[in-house]
XYZ file of C-alpha atoms in Angstrom:
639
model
C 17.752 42.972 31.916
C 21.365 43.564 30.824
C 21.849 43.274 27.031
C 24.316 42.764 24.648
C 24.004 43.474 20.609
C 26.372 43.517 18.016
C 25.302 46.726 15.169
C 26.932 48.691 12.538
C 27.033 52.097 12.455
C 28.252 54.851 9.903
C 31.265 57.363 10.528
C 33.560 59.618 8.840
C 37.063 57.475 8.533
C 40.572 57.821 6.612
C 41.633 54.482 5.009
C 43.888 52.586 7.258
C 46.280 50.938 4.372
C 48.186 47.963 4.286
C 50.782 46.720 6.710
C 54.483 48.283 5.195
C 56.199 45.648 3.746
C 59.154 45.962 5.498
C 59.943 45.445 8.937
C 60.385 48.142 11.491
C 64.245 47.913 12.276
C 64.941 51.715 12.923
C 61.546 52.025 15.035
C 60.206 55.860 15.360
C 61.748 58.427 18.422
C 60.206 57.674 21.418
C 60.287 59.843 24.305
C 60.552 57.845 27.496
C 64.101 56.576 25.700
C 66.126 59.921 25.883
C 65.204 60.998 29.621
C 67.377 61.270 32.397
C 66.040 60.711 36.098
C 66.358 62.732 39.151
C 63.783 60.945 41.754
C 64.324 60.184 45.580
C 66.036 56.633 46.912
C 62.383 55.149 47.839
C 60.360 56.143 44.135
C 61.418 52.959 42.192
C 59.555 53.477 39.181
C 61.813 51.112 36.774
C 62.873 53.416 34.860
C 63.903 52.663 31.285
C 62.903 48.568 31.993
C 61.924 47.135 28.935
C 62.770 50.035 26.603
C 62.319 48.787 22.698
C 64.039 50.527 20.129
C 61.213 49.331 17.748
C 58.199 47.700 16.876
C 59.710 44.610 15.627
C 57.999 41.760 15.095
C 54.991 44.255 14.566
C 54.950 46.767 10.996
C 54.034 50.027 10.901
C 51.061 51.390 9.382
C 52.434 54.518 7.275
C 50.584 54.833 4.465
C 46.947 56.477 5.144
C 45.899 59.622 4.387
C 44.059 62.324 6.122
C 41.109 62.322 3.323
C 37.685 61.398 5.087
C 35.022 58.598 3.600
C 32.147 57.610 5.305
C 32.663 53.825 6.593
C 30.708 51.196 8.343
C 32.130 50.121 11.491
C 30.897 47.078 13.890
C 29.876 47.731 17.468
C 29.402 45.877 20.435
C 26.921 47.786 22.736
C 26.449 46.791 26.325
C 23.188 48.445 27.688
C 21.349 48.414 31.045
C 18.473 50.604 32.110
C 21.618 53.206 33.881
C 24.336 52.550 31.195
C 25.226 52.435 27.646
C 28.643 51.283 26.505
C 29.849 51.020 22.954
C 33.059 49.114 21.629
C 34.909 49.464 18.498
C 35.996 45.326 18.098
C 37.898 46.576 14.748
C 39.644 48.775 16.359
C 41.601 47.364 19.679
C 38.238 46.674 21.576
C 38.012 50.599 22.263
C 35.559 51.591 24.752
C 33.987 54.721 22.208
C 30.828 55.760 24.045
C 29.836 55.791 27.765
C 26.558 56.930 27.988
C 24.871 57.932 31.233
C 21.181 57.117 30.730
C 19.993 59.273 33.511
C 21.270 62.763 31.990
C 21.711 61.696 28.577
C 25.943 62.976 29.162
C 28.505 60.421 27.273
C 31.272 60.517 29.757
C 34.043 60.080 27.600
C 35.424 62.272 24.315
C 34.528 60.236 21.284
C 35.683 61.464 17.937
C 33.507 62.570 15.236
C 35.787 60.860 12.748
C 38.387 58.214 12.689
C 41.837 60.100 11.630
C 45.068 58.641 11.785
C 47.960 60.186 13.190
C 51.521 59.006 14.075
C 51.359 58.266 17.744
C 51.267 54.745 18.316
C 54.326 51.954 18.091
C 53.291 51.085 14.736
C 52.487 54.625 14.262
C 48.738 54.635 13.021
C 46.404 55.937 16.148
C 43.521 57.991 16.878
C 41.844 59.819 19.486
C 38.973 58.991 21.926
C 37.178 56.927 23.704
C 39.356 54.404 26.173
C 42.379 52.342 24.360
C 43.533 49.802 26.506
C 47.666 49.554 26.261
C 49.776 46.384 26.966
C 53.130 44.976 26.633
C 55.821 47.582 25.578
C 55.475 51.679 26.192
C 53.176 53.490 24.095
C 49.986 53.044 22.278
C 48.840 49.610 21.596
C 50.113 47.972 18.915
C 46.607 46.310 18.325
C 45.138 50.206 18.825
C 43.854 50.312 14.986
C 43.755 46.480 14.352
C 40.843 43.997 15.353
C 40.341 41.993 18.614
C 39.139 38.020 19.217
C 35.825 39.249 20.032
C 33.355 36.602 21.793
C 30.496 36.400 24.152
C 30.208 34.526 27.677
C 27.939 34.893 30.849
C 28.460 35.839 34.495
C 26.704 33.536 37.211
C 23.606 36.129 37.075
C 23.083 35.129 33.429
C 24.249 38.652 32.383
C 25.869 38.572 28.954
C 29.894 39.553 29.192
C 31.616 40.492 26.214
C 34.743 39.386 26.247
C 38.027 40.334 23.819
C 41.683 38.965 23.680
C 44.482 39.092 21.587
C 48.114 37.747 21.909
C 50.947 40.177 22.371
C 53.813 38.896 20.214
C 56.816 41.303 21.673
C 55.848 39.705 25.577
C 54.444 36.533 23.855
C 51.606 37.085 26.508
C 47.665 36.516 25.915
C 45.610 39.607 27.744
C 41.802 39.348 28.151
C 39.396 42.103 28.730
C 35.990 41.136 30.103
C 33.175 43.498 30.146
C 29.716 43.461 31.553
C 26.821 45.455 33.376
C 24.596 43.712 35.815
C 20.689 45.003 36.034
C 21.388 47.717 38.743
C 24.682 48.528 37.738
C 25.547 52.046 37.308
C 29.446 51.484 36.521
C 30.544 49.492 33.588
C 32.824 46.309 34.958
C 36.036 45.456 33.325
C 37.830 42.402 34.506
C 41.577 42.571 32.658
C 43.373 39.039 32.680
C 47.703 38.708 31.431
C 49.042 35.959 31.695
C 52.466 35.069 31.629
C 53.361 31.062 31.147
C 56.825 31.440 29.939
C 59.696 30.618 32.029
C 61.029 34.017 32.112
C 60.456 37.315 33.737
C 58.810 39.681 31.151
C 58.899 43.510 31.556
C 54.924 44.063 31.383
C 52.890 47.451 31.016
C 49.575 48.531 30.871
C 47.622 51.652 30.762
C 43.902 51.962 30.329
C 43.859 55.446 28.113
C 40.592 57.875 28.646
C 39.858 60.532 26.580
C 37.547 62.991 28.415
C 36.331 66.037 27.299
C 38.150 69.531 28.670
C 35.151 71.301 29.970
C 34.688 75.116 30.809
C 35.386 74.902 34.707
C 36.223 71.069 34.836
C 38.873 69.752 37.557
C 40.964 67.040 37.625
C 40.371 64.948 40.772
C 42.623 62.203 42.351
C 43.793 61.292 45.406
C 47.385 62.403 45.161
C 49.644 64.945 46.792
C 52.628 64.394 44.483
C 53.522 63.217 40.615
C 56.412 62.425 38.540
C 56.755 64.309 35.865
C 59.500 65.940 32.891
C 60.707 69.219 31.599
C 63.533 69.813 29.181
C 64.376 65.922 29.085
C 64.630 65.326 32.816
C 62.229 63.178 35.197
C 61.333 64.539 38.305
C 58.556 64.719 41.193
C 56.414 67.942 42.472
C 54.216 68.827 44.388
C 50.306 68.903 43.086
C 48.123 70.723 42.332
C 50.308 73.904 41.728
C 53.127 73.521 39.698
C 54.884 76.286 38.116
C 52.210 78.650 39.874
C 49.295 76.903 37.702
C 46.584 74.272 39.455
C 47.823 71.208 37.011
C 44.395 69.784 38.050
C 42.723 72.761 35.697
C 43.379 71.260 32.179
C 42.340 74.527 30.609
C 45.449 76.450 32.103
C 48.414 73.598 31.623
C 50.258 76.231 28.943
C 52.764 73.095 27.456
C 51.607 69.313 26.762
C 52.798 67.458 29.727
C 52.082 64.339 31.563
C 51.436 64.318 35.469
C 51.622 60.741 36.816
C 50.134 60.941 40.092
C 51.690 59.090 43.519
C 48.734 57.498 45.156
C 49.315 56.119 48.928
C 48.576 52.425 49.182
C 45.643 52.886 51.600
C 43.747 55.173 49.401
C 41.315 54.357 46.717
C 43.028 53.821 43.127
C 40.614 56.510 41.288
C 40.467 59.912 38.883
C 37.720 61.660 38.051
C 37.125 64.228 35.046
C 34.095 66.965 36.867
C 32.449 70.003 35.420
C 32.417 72.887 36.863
C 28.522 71.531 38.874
C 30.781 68.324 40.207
C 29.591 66.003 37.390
C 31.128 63.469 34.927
C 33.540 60.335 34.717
C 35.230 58.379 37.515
C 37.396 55.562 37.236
C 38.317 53.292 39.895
C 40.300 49.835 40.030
C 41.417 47.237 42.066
C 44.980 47.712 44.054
C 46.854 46.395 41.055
C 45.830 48.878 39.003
C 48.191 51.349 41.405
C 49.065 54.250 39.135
C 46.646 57.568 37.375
C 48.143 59.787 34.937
C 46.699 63.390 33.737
C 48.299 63.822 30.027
C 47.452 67.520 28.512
C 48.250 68.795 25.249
C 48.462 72.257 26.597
C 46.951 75.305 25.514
C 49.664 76.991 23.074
C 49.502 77.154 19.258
C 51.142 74.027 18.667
C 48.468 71.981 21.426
C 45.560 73.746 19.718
C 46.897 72.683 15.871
C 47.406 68.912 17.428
C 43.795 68.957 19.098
C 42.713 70.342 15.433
C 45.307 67.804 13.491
C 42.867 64.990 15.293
C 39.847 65.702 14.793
C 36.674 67.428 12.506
C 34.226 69.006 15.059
C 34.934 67.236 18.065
C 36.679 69.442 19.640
C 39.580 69.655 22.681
C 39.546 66.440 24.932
C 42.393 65.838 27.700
C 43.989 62.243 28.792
C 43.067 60.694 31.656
C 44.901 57.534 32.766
C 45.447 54.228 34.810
C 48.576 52.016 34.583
C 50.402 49.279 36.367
C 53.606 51.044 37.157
C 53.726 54.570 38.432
C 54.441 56.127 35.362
C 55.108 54.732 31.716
C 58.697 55.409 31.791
C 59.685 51.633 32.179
C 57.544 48.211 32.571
C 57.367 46.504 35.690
C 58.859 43.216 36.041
C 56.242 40.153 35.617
C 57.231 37.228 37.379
C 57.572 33.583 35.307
C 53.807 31.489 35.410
C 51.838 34.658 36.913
C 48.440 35.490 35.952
C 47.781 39.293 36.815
C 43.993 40.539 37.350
C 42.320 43.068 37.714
C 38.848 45.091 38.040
C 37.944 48.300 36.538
C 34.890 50.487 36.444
C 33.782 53.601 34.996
C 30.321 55.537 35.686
C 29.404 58.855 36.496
C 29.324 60.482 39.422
C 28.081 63.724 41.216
C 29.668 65.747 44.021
C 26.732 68.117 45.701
C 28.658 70.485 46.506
C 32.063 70.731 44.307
C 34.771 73.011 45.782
C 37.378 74.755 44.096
C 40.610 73.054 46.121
C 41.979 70.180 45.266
C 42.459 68.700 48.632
C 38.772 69.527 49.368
C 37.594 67.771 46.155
C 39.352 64.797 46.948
C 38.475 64.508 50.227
C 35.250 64.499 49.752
C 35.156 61.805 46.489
C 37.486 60.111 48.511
C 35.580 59.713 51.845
C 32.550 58.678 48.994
C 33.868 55.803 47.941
C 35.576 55.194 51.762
C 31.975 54.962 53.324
C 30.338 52.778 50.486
C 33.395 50.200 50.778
C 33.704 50.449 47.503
C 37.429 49.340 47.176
C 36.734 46.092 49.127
C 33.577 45.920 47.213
C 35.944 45.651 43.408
C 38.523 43.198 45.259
C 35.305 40.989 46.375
C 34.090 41.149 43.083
C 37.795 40.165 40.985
C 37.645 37.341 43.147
C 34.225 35.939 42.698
C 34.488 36.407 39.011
C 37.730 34.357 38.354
C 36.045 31.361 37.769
C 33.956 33.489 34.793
C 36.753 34.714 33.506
C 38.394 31.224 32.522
C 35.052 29.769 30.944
C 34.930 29.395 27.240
C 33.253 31.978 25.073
C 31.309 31.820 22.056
C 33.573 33.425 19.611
C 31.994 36.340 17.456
C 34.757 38.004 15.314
C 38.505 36.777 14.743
C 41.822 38.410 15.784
C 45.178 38.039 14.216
C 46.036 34.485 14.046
C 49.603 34.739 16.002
C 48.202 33.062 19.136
C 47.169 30.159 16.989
C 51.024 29.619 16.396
C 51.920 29.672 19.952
C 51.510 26.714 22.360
C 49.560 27.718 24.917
C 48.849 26.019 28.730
C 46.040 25.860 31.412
C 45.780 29.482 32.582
C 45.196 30.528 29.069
C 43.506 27.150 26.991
C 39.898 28.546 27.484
C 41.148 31.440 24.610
C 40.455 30.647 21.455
C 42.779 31.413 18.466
C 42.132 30.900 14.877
C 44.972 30.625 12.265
C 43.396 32.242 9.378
C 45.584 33.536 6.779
C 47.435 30.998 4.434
C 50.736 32.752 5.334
C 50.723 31.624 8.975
C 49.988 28.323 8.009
C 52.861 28.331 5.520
C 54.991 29.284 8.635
C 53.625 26.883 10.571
C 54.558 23.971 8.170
C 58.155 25.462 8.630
C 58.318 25.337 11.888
C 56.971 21.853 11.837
C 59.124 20.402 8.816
C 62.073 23.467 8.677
C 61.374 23.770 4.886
C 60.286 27.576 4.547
C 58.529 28.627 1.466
C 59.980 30.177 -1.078
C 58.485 33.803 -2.304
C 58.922 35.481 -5.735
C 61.571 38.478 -4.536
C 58.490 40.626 -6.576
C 56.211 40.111 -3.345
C 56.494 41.738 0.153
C 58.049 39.243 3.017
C 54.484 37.565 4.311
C 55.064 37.896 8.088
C 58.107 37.854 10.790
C 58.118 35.488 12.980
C 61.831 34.942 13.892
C 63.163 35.837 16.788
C 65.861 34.970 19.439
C 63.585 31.909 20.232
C 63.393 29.986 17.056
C 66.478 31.866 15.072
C 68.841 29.017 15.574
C 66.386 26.321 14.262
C 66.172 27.978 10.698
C 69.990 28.758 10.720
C 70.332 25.034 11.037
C 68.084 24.354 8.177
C 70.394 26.900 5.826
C 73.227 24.628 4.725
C 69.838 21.724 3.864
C 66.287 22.157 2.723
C 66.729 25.996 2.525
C 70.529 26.485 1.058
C 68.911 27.872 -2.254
C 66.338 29.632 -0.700
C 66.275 33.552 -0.833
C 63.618 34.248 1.518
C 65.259 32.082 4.522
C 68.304 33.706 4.334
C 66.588 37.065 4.374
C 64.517 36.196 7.237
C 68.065 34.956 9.180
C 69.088 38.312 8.490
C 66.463 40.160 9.650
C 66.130 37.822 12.892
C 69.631 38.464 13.668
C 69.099 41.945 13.498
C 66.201 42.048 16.109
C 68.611 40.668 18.441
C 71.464 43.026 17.417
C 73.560 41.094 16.135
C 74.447 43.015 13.548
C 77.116 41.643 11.534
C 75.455 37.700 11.222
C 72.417 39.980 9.998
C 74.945 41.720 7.321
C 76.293 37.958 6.540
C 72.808 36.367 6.063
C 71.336 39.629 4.238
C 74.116 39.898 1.468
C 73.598 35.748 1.586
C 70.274 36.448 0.427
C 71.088 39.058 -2.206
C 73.933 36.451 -3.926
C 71.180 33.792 -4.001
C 68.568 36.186 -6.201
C 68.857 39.822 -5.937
C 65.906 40.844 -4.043
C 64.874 44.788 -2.770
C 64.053 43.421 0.889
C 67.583 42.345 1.642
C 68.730 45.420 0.322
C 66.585 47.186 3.036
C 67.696 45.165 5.980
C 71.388 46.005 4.822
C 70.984 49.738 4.205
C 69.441 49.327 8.180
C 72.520 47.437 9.064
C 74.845 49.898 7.435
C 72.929 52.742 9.335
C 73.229 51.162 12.399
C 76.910 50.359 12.338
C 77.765 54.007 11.138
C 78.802 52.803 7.505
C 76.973 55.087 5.495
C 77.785 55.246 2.269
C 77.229 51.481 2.249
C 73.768 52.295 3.787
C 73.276 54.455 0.754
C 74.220 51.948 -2.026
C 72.098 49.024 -0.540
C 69.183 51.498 -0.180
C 69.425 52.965 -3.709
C 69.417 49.226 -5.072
C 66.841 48.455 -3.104
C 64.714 51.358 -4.763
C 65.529 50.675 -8.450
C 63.838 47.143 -7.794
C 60.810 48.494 -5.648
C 59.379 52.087 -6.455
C 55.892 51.528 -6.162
C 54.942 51.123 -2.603
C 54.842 54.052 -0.534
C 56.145 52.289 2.801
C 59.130 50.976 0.843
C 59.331 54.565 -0.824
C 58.787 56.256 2.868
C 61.674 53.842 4.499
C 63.876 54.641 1.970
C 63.752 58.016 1.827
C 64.564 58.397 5.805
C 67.402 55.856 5.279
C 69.026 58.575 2.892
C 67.923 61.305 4.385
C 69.613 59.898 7.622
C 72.788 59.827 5.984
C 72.618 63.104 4.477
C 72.030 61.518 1.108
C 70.808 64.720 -0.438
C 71.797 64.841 -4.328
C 70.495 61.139 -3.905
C 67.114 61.837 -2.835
C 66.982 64.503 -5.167
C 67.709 62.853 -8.302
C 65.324 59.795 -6.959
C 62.242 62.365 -6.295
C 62.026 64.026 -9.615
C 62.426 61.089 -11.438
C 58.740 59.495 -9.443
C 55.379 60.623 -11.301
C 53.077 63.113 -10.278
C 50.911 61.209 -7.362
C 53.982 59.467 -5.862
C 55.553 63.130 -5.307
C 52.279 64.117 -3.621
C 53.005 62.249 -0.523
C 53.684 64.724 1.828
C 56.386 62.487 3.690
C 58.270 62.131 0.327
C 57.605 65.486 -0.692
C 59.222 66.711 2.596
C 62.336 64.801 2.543
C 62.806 66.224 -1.519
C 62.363 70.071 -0.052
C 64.613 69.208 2.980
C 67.330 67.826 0.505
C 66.618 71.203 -1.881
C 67.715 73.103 1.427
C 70.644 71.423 2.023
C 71.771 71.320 -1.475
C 71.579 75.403 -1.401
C 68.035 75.538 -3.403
C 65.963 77.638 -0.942
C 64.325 79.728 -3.079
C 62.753 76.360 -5.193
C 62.574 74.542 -1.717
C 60.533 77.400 0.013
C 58.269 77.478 -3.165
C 57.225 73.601 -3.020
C 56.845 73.942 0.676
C 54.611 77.050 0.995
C 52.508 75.801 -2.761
C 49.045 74.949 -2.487
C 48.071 76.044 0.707
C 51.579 74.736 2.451
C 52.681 71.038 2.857
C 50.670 68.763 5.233
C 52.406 65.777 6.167
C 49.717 63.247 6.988
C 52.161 60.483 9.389
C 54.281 63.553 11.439
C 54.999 62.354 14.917
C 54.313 63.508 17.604
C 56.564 65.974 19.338
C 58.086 66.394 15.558
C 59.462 70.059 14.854
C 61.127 69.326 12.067
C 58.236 71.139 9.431
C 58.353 74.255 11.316
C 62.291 74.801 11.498
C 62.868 73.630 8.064
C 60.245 76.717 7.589
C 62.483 78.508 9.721
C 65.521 78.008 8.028
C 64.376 78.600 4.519
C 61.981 82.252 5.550
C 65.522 83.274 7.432
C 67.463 82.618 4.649
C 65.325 84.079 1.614
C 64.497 87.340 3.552
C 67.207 87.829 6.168
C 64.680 88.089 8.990
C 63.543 85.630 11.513
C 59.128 85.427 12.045
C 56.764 83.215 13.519
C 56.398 80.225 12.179
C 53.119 79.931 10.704
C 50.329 77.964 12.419
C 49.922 75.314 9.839
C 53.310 74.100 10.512
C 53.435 74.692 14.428
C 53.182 71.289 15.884
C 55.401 72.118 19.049
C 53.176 71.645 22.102
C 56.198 71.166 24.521
């Protein structure tokens, strides 16, 4: 019979670190936001629909390190006598291991460690396994946090585990339930959003599969065409050669890229990663689920120091992916009390005979599935399973506690949320009596919760219970500035400062100051801000890009050498001090610090981030009058 067990296991992990303890106002540079379209009359992929410039209400995790512990993580294992599949609850429900019982094979990539990397919205992610994405464009902002993780049955007595969470930007509950009946050779996922709001949300979602690259391994979906974008433009071509290069060979994509692939409505919604004998993973969904993506890292210096950046020993793994819209350069719009469901599965498969082509490929795993019904066999089975999927579970493990603040109606009552932490339940007094408590200006804000849908109820309560209070004022501020309004957000912020001079006020208005192109104001509020608060890296981090943003150089200068030995460690501070050395004329010192012990690692650079390399660049130019490579240390260009 089907089981499911909960177990701990032992792995090689950096520490996560707190939550900053500021909000994220500027947000990090996101890719989809600077591209330009050039697509046909008929593509309508939304493009640019429910863009964010940040990550607000969520904070970024910025302060972890590359070093490696050995930690104990919880797993949820789903096992039958075909299957093995092995979740990481702690970590956004992540689907780590898929193993095929039969060969022995795990079908997917999973990591040999657990290394952070900034990727993600909130910046902390980390590769393999399957993340499941929702709500705004990019990776999960629950991707390193844990999941409501609980247990139900299916009407076979089969144990389904089940995990939810509530998306605060879409103010949307999603539900992922997973299960393997006796003969089951493909895992079942059942995905649930719900919207109850009276709006139209933009929604997205993209299941994210890391496979392995293997020597001889194909690509297979049933596509002719997919969007995709060169030197900042979006475009479509024909697949599989592009450039002169079969895009459906991972091993000879030169740049990273991302193929989103145009499947007709009458064909099967699958992709399949196959070795070079015809064997490994294959995904397949219901209709909704219309969209499959190919994302590469390519195979230059820069891809391979990424795939290294990521890992220990694990070695190169490719993206594989599945997504509501055609491609992840806008949401799609979500219409006002919807529920949207889904089925997904993932197994292996084996093609016979595996040809070279494409088109022959797909034929062939397409007239597969074709001949065992297999789509109508997924829609058949969403449908009988709707009943399951709005039963109450036994709850296991506990989420955040944000969709304990919400109220929530019928489609989504059978989810349980817990309010936890004493902060939320200090917020939740407010909202229920509009006194908000008061912190010491000493301690981080607690959470943000204000928004365009509750701003004007504690604006009312400023001129009554709150008129003395520093925090409410500060938290005005910052809720006016996630709507953009940024001069009530300068008026409530310097509010806040007159009532008791606080360092998180003088953040917001540095951002404010930024923002409105004022920035020697930017600079004052942000150099006040660090005399009161110069012990917490994510402060120290924020500030430093404020300044450096405004070409605050002699600023960040004097501030740097003034910091102790382990604060000037931190390879993010470290490289805004050498940057400011350069522009101050100091390349000689500045190419020193970089190139010292080994060369400067900078555990939280983004992705697609040059910025390392031609600061190296500049500084070898300048001190020997030639131009070289830059070394592959700092080469983190894979486009």
């Amino acid at each position: 019979m089907p089981e499911l067990r909960f177990e701990n296991r032992k792995i090689k992990g950096a520490n996560l670190g707190e939550e900053a303890c500021v909000p994220d106002l500027l947000g990090e540079h996101i890719l989809q936001n600077d591209l330009e379209f050039h697509l046909d009359e008929w593509d309508e992929i939304y493009e640019g629909y429910g863009r964010r410039k940040n990550a607000y209400p969520y904070r970024q995790y910025n302060s972890y390190t590359r070093e490696l512990k050995e930690k104990e993580l919880r797993t949820a294992v789903l096992e039958n006598r075909h299957l093995k599949a092995v979740f990481l609850p702690e970590y956004g429900g992540r689907l780590w291991e898929l193993w095929d019982k039969e060969t022995g094979n795990n079908l997917l990539y999973t990591n040999d460690v657990i290394r952070f990397s900034n990727l993600a919205v909130r910046n902390a992610w980390f590769s393999g396994g399957v993340e499941w994405n929702v709500g705004i464009i990019g990776h999960n902002a629950y991707t390193t946090g844990p999941l409501y993780t609980a247990v139900t049955e299916t009407e076979t007595g089969s144990p389904v585990l089940r995990m939810y969470e509530y998306e605060r930007v879409r103010k949307v509950p999603y539900q992922m339930d997973f299960w393997l009946e006796e003969e089951d050779k493909f895992l079942n996922c059942r995905i649930r959003i719900v919207n109850e709001s009276k709006e139209v949300i933009p929604m997205y979602w993209w299941s994210n599969i890391a496979v392995p690259e293997y020597e001889g391994g194909r690509i297979t979906v049933p596509s002719e065409k997919a969007f995709t974008y060169a030197d900042g433009r979006v475009f479509k071509v024909d697949i599989p050669i592009v450039n002169g290069i079969d895009v459906t060979d991972y091993k000879k994509i030169p740049k990273s890229v991302d193929y989103f692939f145009e499947i007709d409505d009458r064909k099967p919604k699958y992709i399949a990663n196959l070795n070079k004998d015809g064997y490994g993973l294959l995904h397949t969904s219901t209709q909704r689920l219309k969209s499959r993506k190919l994302f590469s890292w390519g195979n230059g210096r820069g891809s391979d120091h990424w795939q290294e950046f990521l890992t220990d020993k694990a070695g190169r793994y490719a993206e594989i992916q599945a997504g509501l819209g055609k491609t992840q350069y806008g949401c799609i719009p979500m219409a006002p009390h919807t529920a949207w469901e889904w089925m997904e599965q993932y197994g292996p498969i084996k093609l016979e005979e595996n040809p070279k082509h494409h088109q022959e490929r797909e034929k062939k795993l397409t007239g597969i599935l074709e001949a065992s019904g297999h789509s109508a066999y997924m829609e058949r089975k969403l449908r009988e399973t709707a009943a399951m999927a709005k039963t109450k579970a036994r709850l296991v493990m506990p989420g955040s506690g944000y969709g304990a603040m919400e109220k929530r109606g019928k489609w989504s009552e059978h989810l349980e949320f817990v309010m936890t932490s004493d902060s939320l339940k200090q917020w939740n007094r407010f909202f229920e009596t509009g006194v908000l408590h008061r912190l010491s200006v000493s301690d981080a804000p607690d959470e943000f919760l204000i928004d365009g849908g509750n701003l004007k109820f504690l604006i009312d309560t400023l001129e009554s219970v709150n008129k003395e209070n520093w925090y409410a004022y500060y938290q005005a501020g910052i809720g006016c500035f996630s709507e953009e309004n940024y001069k009530e957000a300068e008026k409530f912020l310097l509010r806040s400062w007159d009532v008791e001079a606080n360092p998180w006020a003088c953040h917001g208005l540095a951002c404010v100051y930024l923002l409105t192109e004022q920035h020697q104001k930017a600079v004052k509020w942000m150099l006040e801000g660090l005399k009161m608060e110069d012990k917490k890296v994510s402060y120290l981090k924020e500030g430093l890009k404020i300044l450096f943003l405004c070409k605050a150089y002699k600023e960040i200068a004097g501030f740097y050498e003034k910091q102790g030995e382990e604060t000037q460690k931190i390879g993010k501070l470290k490289f805004y001090y050498i940057n400011a050395l350069h522009q101050l004329g100091e390349d000689r010192r500045a190419y020193e610090m970089l190139e010292e012990d080994g060369g400067l690692v900078i555990d939280d650079i983004r992705e697609g981030e040059d910025s390392i390399s031609q600061l190296w660049s500049e500084l070898y130019e300048t001190i020997h009058g030639v131009k070289a490579e830059v070394p592959y240390r700092y080469d983190f260009k894979a486009i």
